JSON list of C-alpha atoms in Angstrom, two decimals:
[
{"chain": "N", "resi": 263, "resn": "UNK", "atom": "CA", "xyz": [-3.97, -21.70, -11.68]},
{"chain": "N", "resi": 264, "resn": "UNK", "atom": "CA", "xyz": [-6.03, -18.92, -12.43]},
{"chain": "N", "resi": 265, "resn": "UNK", "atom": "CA", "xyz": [-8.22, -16.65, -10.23]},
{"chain": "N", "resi": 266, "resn": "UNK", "atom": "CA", "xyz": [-10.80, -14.54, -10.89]},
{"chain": "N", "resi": 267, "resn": "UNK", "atom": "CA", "xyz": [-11.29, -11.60, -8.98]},
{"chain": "N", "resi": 268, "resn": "UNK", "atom": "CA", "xyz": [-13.40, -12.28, -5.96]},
{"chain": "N", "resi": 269, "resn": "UNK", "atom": "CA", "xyz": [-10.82, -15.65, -5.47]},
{"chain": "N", "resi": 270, "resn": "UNK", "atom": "CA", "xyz": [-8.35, -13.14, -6.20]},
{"chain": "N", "resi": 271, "resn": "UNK", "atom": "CA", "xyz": [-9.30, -10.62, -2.63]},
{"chain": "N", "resi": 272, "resn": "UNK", "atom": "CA", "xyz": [-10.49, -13.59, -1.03]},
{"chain": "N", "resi": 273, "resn": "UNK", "atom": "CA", "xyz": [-6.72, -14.65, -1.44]},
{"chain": "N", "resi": 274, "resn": "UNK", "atom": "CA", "xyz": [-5.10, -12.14, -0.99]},
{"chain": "N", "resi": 275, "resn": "UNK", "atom": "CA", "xyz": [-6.97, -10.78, 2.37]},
{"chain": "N", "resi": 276, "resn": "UNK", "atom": "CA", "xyz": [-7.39, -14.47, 4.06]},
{"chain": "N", "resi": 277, "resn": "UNK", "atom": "CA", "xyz": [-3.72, -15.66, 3.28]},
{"chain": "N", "resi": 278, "resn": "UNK", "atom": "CA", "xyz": [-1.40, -12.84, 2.52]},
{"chain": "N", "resi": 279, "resn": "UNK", "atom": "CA", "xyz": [0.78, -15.15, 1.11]},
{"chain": "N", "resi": 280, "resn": "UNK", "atom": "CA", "xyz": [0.91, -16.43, -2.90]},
{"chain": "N", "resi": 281, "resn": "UNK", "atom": "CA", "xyz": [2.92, -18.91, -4.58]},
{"chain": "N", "resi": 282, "resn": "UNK", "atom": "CA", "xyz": [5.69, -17.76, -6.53]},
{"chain": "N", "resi": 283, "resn": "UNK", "atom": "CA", "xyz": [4.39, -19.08, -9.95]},
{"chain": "N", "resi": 284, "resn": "UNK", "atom": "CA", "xyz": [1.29, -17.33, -8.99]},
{"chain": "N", "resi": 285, "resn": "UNK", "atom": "CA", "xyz": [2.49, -13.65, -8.16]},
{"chain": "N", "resi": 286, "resn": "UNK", "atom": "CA", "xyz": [4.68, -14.21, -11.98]},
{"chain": "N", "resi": 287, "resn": "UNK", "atom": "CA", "xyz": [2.15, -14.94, -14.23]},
{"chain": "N", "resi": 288, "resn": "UNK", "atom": "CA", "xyz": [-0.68, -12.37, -12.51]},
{"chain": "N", "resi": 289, "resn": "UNK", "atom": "CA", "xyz": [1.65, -9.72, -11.17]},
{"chain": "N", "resi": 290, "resn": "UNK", "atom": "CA", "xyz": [0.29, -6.44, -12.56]},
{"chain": "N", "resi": 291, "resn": "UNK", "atom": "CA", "xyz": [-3.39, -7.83, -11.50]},
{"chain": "N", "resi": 292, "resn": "UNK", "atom": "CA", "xyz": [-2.62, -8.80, -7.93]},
{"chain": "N", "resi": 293, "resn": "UNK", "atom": "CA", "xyz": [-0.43, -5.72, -7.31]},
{"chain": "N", "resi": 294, "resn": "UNK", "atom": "CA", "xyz": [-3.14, -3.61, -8.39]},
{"chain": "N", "resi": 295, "resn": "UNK", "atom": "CA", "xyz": [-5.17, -5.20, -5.93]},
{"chain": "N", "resi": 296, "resn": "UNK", "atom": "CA", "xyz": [-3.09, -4.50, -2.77]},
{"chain": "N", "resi": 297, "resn": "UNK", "atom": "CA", "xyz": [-3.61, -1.11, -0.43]},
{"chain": "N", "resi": 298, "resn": "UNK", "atom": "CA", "xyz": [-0.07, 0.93, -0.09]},
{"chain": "N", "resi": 299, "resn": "UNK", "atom": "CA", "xyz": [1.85, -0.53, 2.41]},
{"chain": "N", "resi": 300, "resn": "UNK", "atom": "CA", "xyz": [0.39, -3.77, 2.07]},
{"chain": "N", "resi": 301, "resn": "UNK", "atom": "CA", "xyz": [2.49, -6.87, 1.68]},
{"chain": "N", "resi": 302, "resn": "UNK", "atom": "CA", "xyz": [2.23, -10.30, 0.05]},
{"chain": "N", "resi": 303, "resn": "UNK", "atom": "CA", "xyz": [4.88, -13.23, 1.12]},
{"chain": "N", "resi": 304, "resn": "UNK", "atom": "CA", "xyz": [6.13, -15.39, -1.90]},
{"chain": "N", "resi": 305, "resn": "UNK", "atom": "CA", "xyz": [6.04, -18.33, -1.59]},
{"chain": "N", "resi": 306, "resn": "UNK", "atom": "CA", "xyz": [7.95, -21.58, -3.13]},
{"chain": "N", "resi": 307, "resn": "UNK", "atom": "CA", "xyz": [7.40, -25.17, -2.47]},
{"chain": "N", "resi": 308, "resn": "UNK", "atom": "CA", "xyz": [5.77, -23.49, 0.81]},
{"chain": "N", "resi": 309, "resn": "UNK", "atom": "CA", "xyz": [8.25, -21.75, 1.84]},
{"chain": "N", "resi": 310, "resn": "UNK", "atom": "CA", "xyz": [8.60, -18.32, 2.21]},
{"chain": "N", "resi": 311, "resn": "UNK", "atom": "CA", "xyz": [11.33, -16.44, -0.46]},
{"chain": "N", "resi": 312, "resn": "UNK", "atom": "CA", "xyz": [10.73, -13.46, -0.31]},
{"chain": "N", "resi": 313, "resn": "UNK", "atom": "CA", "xyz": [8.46, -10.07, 0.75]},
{"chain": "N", "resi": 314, "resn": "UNK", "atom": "CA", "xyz": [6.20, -7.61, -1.43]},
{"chain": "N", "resi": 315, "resn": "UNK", "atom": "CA", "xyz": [5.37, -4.43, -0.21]},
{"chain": "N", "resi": 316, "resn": "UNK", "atom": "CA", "xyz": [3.20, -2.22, -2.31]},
{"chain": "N", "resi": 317, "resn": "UNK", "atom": "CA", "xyz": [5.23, 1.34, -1.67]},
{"chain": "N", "resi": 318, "resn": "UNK", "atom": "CA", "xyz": [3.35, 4.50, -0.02]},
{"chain": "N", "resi": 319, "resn": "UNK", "atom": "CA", "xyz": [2.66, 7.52, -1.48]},
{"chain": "N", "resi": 320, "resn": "UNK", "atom": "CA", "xyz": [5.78, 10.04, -1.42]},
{"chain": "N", "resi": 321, "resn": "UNK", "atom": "CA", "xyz": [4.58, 13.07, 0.75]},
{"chain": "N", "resi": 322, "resn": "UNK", "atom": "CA", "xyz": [6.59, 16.32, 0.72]},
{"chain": "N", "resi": 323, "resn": "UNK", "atom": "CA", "xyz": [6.19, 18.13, 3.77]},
{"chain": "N", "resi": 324, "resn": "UNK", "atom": "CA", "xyz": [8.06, 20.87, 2.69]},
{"chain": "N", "resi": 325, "resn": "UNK", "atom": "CA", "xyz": [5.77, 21.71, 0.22]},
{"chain": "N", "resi": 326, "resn": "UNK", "atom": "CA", "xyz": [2.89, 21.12, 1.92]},
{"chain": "N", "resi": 327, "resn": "UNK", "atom": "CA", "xyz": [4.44, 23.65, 5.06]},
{"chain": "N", "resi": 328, "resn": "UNK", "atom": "CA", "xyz": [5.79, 26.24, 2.33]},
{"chain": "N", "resi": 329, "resn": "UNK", "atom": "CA", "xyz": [1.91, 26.15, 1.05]},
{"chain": "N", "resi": 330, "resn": "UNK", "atom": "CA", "xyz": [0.39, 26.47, 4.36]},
{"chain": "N", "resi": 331, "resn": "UNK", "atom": "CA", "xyz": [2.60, 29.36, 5.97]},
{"chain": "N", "resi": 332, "resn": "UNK", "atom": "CA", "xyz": [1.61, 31.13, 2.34]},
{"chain": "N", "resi": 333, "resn": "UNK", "atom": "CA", "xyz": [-1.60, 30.91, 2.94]},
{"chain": "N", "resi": 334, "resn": "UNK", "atom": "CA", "xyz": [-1.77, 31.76, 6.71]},
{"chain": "N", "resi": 335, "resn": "UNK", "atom": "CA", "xyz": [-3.02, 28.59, 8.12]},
{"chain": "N", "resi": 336, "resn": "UNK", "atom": "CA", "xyz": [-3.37, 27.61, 11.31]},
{"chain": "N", "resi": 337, "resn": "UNK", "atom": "CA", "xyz": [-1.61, 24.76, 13.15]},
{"chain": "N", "resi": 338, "resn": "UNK", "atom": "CA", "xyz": [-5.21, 23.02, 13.60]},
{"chain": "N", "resi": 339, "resn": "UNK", "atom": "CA", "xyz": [-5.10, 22.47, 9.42]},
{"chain": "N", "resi": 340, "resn": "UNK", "atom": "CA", "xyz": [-2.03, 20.97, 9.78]},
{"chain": "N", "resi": 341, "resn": "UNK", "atom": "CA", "xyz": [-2.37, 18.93, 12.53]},
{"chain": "N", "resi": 342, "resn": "UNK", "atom": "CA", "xyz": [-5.57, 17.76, 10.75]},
{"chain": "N", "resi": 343, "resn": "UNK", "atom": "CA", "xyz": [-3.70, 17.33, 7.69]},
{"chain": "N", "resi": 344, "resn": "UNK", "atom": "CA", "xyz": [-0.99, 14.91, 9.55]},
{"chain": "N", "resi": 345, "resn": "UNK", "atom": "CA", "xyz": [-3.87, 12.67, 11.52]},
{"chain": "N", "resi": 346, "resn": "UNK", "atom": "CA", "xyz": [-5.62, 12.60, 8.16]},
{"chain": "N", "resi": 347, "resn": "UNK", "atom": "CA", "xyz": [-2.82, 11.07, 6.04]},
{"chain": "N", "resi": 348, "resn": "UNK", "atom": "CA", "xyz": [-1.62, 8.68, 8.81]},
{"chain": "N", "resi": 349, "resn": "UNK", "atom": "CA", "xyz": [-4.89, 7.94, 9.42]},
{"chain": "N", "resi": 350, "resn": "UNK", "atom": "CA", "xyz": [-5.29, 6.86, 5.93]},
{"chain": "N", "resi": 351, "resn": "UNK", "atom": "CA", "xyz": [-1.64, 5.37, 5.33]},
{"chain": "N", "resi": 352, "resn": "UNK", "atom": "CA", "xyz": [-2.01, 3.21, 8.25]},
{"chain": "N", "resi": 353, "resn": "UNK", "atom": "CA", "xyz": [-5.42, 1.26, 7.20]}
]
């Protein structure tokens, strides 16, 4: 079966689940649909086998604090900093 893109999303965001066979043959174009920390469930002969989760972006804090107490900024950047990437990690 093949999918173009718009059956592709549609897919992807109504069923969050795609047949084994599927997710083989069109893996590097449906992973490069999904958000980070999105998941698909594989499935064969309907059932469920197995779990993909697209991984999240690595953030190192250290650096980031390291940075900031270099450059003398306040906690309000930081905190701003933290909501922002949560913000964005978690939609």
């Amino acid at each position: 079966m093949s999918l173009t893109s718009g059956e592709l999303l549609d897919k992807l965001s109504d069923m969050k689940q795609i047949n084994a066979r599927e997710f083989q043959k069109g893996f590097g174009r449906i992973t490069g649909k999904l958000r980070a920390g999105e998941s698909l469930e594989i499935t064969k002969h309907g059932k469920v086998v197995g779990t993909f989760t697209k991984q999240r972006k690595k953030v190192n804090w250290d650096k980031i604090l390291k940075f900031m107490e270099q450059n003398s900024c306040p906690p309000e950047v930081g905190d701003e900093m933290v909501r922002k990437y949560f913000n964005d990690s978690l939609s």
